[in-house]
Coordinates of N, CA and C in Angstrom, one line a residue:
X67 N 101.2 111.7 134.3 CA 102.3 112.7 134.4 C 103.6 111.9 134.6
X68 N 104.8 112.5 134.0 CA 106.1 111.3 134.0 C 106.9 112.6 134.4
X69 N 107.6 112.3 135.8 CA 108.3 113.1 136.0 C 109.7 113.4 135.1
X70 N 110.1 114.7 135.4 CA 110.9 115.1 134.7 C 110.4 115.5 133.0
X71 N 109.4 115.5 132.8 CA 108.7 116.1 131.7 C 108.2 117.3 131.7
X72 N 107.1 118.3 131.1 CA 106.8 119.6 131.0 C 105.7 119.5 129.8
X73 N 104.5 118.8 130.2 CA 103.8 118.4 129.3 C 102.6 119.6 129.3
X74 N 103.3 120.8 129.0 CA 102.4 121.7 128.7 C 101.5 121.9 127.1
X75 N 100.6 122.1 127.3 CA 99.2 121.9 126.4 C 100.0 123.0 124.8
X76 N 99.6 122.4 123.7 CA 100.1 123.3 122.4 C 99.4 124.4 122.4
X77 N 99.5 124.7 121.2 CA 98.5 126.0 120.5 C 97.1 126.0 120.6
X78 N 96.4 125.0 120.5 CA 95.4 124.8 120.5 C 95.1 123.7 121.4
X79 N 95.4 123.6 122.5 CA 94.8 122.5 123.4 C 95.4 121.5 124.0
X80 N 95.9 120.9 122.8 CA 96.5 119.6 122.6 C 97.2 119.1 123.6
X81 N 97.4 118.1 124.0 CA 98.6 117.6 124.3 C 99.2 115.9 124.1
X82 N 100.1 115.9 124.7 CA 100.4 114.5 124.0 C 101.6 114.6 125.7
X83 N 101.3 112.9 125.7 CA 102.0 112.1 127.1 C 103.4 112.1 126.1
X84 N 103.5 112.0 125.0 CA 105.3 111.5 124.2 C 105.7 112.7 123.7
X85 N 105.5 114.0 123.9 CA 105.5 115.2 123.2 C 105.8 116.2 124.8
X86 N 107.1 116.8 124.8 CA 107.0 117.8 125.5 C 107.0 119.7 125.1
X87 N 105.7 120.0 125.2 CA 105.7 121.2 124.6 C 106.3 122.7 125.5
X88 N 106.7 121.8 126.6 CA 107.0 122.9 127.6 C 109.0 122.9 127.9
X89 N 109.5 123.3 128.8 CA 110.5 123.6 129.3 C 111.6 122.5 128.7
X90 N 111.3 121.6 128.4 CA 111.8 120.2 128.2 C 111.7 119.9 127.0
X91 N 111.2 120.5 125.6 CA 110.7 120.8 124.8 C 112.0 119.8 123.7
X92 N 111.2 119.0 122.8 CA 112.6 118.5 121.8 C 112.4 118.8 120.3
X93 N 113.3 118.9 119.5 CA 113.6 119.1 118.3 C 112.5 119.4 117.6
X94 N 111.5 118.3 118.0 CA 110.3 118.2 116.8 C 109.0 118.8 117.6
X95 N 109.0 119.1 119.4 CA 107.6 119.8 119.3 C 107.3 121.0 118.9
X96 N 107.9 121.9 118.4 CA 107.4 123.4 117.8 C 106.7 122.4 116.3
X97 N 107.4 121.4 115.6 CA 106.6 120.9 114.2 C 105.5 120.1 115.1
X98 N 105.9 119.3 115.4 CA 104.1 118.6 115.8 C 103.0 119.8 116.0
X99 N 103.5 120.7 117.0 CA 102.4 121.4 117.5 C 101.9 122.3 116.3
X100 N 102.8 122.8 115.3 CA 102.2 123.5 114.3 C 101.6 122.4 113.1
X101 N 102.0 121.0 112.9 CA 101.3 120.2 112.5 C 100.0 120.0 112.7
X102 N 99.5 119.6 114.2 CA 98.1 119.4 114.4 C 97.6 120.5 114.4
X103 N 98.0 121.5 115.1 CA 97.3 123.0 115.1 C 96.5 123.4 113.4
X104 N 97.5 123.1 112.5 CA 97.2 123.2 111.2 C 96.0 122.3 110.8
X105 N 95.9 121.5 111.4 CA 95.2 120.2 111.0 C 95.8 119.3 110.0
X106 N 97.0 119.0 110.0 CA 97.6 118.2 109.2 C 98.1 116.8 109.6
X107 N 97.9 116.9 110.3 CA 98.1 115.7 111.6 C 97.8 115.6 112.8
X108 N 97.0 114.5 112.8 CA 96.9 114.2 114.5 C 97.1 113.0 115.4
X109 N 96.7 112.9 116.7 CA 97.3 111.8 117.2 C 97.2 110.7 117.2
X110 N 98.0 109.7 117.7 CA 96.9 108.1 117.6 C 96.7 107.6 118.5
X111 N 96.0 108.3 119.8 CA 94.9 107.6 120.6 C 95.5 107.7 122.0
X112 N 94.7 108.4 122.5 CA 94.8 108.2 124.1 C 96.6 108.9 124.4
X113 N 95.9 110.3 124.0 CA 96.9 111.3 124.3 C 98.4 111.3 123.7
X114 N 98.7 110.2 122.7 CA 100.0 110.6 122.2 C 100.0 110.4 120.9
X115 N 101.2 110.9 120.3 CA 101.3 111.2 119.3 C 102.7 110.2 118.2
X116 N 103.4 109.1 119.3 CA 104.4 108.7 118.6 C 105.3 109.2 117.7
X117 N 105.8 109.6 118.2 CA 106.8 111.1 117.6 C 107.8 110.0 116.7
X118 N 108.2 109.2 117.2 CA 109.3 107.9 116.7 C 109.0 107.3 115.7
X119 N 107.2 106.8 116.0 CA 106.7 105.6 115.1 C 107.0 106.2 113.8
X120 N 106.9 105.2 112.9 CA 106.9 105.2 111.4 C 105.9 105.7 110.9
X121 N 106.1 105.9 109.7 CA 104.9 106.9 109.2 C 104.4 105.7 107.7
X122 N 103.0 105.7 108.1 CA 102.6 104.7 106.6 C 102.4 105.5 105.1
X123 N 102.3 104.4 104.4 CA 101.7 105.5 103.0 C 100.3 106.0 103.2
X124 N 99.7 105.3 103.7 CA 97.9 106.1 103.9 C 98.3 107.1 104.7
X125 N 98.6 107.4 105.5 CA 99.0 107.9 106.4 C 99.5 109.8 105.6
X126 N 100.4 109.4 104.6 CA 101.1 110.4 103.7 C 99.7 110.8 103.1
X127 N 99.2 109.9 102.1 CA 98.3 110.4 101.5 C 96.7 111.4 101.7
X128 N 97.0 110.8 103.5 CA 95.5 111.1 104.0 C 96.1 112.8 104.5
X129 N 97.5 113.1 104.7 CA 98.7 114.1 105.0 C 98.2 115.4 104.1
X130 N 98.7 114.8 102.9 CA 98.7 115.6 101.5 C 97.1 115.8 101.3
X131 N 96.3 114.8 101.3 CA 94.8 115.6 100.9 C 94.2 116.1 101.8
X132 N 94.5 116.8 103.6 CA 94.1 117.9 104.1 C 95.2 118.6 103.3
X133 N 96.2 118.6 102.7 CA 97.3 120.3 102.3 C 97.0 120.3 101.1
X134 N 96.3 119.3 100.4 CA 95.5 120.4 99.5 C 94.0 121.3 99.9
X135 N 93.7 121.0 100.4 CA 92.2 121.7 100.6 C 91.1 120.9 100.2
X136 N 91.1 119.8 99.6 CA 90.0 119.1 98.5 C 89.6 117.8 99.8
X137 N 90.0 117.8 100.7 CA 89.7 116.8 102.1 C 87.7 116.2 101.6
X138 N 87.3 117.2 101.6 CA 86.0 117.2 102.4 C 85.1 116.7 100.7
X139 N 85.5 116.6 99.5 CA 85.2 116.1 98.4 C 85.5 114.4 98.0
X140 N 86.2 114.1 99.0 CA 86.4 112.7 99.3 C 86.1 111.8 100.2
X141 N 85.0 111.1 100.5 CA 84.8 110.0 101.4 C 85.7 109.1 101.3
X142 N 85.7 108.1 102.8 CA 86.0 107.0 102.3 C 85.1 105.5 102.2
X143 N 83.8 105.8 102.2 CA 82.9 104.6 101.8 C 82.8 103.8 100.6
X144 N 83.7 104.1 99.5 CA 84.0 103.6 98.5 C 85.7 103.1 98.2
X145 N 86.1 102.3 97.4 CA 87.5 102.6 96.5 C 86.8 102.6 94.9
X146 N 87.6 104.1 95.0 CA 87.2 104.3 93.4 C 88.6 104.2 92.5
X147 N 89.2 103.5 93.2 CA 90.4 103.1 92.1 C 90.7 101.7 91.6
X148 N 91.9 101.0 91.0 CA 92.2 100.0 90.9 C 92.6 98.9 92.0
X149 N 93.6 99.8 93.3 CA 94.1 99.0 93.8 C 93.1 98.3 95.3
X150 N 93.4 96.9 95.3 CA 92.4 95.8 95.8 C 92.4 96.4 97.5
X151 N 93.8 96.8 97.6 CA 93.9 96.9 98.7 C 93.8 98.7 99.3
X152 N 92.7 99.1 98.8 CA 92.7 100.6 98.9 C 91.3 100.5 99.9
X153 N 90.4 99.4 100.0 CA 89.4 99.0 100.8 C 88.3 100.3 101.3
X154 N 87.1 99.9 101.1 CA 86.6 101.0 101.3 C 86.5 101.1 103.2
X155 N 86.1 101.9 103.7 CA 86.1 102.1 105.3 C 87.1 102.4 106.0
X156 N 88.4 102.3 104.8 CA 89.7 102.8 105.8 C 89.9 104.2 106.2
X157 N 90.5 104.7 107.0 CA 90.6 106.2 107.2 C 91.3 106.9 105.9
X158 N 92.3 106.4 105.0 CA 92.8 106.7 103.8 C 92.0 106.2 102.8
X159 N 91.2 105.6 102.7 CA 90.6 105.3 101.3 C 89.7 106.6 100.5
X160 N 89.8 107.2 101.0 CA 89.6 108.8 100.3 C 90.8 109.7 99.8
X161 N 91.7 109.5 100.6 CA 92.6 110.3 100.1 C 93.4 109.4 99.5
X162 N 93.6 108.0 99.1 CA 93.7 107.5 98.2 C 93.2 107.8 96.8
X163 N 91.6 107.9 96.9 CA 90.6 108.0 95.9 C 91.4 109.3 95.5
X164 N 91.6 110.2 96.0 CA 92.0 111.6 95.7 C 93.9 111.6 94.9
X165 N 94.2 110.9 96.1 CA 95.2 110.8 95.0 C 95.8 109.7 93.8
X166 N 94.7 109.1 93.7 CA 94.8 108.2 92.1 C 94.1 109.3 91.3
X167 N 93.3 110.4 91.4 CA 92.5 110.6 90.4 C 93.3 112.2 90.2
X168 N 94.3 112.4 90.4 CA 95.1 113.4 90.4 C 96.3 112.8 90.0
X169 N 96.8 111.4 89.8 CA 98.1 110.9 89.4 C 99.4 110.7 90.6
X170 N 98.8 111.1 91.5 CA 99.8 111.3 92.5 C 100.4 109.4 92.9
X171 N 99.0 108.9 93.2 CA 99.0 107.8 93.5 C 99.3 107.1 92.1
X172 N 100.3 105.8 92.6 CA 100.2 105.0 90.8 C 100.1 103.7 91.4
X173 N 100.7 103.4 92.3 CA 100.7 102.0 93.4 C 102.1 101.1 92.1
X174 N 101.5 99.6 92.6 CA 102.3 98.8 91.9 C 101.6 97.5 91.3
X175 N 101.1 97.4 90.2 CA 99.6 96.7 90.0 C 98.5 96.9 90.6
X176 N 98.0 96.2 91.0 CA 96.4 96.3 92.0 C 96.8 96.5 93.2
X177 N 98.2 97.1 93.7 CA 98.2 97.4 95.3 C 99.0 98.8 95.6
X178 N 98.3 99.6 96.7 CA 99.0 101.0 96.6 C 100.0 100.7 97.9
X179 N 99.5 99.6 98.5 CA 100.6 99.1 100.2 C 100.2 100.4 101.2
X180 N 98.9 100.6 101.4 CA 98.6 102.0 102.6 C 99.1 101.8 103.7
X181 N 99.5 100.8 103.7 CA 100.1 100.1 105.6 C 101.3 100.0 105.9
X182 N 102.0 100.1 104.7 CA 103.6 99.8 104.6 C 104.2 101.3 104.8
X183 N 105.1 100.9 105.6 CA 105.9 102.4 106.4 C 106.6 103.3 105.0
X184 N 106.8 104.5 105.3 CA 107.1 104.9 103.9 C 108.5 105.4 104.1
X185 N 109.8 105.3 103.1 CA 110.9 105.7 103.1 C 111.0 107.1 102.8
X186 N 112.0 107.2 103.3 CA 112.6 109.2 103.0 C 112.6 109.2 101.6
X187 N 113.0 108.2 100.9 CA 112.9 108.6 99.2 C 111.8 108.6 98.4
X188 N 111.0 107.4 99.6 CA 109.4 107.6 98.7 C 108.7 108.9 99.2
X189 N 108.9 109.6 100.5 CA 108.7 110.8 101.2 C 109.0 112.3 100.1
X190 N 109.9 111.9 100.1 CA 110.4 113.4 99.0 C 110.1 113.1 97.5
X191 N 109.9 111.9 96.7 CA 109.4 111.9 95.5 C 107.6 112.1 95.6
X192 N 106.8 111.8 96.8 CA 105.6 112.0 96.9 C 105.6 113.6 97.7
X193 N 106.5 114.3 97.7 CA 106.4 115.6 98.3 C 106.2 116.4 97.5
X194 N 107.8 115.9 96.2 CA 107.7 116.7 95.0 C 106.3 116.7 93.8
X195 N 106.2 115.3 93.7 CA 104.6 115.4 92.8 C 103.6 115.9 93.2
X196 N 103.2 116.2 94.5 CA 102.3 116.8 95.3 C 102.2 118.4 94.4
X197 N 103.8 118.5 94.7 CA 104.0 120.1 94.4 C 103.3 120.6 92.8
X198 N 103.9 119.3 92.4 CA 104.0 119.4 90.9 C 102.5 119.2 90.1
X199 N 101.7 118.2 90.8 CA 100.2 118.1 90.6 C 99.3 118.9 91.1
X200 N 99.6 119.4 92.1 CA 97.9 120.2 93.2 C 99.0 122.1 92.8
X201 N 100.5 122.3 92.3 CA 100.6 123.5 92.9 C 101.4 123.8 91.4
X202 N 101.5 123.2 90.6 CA 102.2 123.6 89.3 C 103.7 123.7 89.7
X203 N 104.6 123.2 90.7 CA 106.3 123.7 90.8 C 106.4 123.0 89.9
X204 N 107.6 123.5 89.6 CA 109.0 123.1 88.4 C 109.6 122.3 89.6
X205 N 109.8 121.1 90.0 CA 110.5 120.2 90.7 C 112.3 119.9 90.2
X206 N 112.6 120.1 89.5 CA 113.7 119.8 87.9 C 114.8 120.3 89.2
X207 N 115.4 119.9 89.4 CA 117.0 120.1 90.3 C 118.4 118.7 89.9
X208 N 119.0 118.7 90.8 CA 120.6 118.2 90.0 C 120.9 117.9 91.5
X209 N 121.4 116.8 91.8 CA 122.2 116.1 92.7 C 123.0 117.0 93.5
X210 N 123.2 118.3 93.1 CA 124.3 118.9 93.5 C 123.8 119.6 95.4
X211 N 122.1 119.5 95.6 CA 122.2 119.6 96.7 C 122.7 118.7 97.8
X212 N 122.7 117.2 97.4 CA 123.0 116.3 98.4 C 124.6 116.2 98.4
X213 N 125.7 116.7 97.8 CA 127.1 116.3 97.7 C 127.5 117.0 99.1
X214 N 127.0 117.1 99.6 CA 127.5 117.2 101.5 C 127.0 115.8 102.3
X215 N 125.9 115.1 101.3 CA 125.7 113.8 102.1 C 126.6 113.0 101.5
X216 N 127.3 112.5 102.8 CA 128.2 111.2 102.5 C 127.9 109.9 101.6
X217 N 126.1 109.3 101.7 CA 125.5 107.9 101.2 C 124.6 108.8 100.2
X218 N 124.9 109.8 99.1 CA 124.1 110.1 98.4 C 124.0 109.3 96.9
X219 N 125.0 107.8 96.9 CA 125.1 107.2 95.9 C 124.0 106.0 96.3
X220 N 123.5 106.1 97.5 CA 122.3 105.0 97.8 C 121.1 105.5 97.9
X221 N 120.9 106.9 97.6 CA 119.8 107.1 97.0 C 119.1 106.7 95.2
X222 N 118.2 105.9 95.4 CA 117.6 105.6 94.0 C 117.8 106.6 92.7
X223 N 117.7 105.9 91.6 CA 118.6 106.6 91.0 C 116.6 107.2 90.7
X224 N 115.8 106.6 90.6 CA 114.3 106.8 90.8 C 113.9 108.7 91.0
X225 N 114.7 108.3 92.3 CA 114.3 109.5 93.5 C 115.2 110.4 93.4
X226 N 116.3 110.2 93.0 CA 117.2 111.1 93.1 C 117.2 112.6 92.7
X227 N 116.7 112.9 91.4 CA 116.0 114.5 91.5 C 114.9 114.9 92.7
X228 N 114.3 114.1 92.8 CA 113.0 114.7 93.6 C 113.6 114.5 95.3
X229 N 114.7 114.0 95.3 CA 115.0 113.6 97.0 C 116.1 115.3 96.7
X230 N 116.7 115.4 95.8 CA 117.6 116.7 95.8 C 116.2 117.7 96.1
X231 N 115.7 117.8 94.9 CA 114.4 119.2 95.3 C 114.1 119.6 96.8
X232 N 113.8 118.2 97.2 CA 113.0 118.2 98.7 C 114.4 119.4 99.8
X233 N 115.3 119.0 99.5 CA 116.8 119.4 100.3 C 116.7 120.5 99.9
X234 N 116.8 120.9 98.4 CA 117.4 122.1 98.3 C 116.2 123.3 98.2
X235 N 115.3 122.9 98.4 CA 114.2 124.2 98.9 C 114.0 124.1 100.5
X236 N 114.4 123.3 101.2 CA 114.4 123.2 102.3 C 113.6 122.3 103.5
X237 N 112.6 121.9 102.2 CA 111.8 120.9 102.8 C 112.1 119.7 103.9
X238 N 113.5 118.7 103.3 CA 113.9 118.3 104.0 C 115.4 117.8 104.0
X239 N 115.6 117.2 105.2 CA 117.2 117.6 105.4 C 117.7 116.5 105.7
X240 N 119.1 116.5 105.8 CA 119.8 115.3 106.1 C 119.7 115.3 107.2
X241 N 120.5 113.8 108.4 CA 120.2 113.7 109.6 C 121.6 113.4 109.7
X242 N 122.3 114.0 111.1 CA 123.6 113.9 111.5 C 124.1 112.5 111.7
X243 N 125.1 111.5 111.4 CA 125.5 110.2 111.8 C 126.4 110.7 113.5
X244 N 126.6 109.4 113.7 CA 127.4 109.7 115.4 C 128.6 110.1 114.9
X245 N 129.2 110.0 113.6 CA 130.8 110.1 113.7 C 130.4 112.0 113.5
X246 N 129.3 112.9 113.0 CA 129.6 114.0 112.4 C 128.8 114.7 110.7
X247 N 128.9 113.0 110.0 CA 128.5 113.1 108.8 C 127.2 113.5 108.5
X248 N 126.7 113.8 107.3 CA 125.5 114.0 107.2 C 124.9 113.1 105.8
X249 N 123.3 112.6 106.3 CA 123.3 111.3 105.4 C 121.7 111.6 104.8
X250 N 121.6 111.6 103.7 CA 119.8 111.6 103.4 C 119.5 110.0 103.4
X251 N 119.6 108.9 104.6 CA 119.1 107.8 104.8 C 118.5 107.9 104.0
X252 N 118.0 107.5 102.5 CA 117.1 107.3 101.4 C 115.9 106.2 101.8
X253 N 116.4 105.2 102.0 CA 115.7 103.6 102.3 C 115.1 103.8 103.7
X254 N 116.1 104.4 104.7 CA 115.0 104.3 106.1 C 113.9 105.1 106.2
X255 N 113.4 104.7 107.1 CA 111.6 104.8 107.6 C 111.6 106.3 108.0
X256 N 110.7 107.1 107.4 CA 110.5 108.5 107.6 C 109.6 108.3 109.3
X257 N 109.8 108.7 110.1 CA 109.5 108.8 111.5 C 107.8 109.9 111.6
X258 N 107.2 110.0 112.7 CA 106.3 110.8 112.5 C 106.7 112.2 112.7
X259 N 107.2 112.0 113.6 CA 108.4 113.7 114.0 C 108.9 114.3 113.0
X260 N 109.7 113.4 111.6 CA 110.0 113.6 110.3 C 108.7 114.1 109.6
X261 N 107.4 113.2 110.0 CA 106.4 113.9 108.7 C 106.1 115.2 109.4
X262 N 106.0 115.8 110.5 CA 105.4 116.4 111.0 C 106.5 118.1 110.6
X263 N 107.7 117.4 110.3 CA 108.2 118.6 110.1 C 108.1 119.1 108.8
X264 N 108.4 117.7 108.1 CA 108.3 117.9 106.3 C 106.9 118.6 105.7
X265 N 105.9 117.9 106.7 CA 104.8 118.4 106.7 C 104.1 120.5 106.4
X266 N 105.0 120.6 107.2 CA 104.9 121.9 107.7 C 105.5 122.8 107.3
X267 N 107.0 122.2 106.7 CA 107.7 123.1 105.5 C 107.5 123.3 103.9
X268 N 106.4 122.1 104.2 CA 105.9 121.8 102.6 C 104.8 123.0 102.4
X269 N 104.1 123.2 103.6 CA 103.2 124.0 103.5 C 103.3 125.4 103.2
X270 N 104.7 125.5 103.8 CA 105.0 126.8 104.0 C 105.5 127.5 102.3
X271 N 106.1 126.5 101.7 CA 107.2 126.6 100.7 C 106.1 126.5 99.5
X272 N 105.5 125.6 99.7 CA 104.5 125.6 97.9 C 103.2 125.6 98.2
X273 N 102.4 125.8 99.9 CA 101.1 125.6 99.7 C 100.6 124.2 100.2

């Protein structure tokens, strides 16, 4: 117990030592707690949840194949794809498997990088194909939701429709600078606090 906290138990049980669900309550526990509750996320060990840490690409992938439903059709005792580094026995090497064989996954030669932290731009272009593969949306949008972000010329020109979609359905959002501004940080590290929200609006919005 750390004083000055309010480490009351979520919806279902849960709790977490870096998460206050009670009186003290911050930005992101009503998403975490409807995250794990959902089963879309859970913690990493010994009661917390790293609300800060970075979020990896296995991590996304293993995200998206509980929010499709198809979880329990994929082990991970095998890699049934190309990439070398998809290794069988990892906790993602199934939802890898799942998402190479749906197109979601494309990697970059023989490597999908399941370890490497994932950016807000790779975030919202794997949010939108999600939608577009497992739920049929029309993803097709126009830059014109990000022209309230100040750095929306350093968004990839890649990502750029699918980082707009993500915004303008509500999925996800820009984050305030200190002077005021508001920035869709493209390139920085989507946080867990971040997946847990995006998470949760994804669900709500296309399933």
């Amino acid at each position: 117990y750390v004083t000055g906290h309010d480490f009351v138990a979520s919806a279902n049980g849960t709790y977490f030592y870096d998460v206050d669900f009670g009186s003290y309550a911050q930005w992101y526990s009503e998403w975490i707690d409807r995250a794990v509750v959902s089963g879309l996320m859970q913690g990493t060990g010994n009661n917390q949840f790293q609300p800060d840490g970075k979020v990896t690409r296995g991590q996304v992938f293993s995200i998206l194949l509980r929010a499709s439903g198809a979880n329990g059709a994929y082990g991970n005792e095998t890699n049934l794809t190309p990439f070398l580094d998809n290794a069988a026995g990892n906790y993602y090497t199934g939802a890898i498997n799942w998402a190479y064989s749906i197109g979601l996954a494309e990697g970059s030669g023989n490597a999908v990088r399941p370890n490497d932290p994932i950016t807000r731009e790779e975030l919202a272009s794997g949010i939108a194909r999600y939608a577009e593969l497992v739920h049929g949306v029309d993803t097709e949008s126009s830059a014109f939701a990000l022209e309230s972000m100040v750095d929306v010329d350093s968004v990839s020109d890649w990502a750029l429709e699918q980082v707009a979609w993500t915004v303008e359905v509500g999925i996800m959002s820009g984050s305030v600078a200190a002077d005021g501004s508001l920035l869709a940080n493209p390139q920085g590290n989507a946080t867990r606090a971040e997946m847990a929200t995006i998470a949760v609006r994804a669900i709500e919005r296309i399933g």
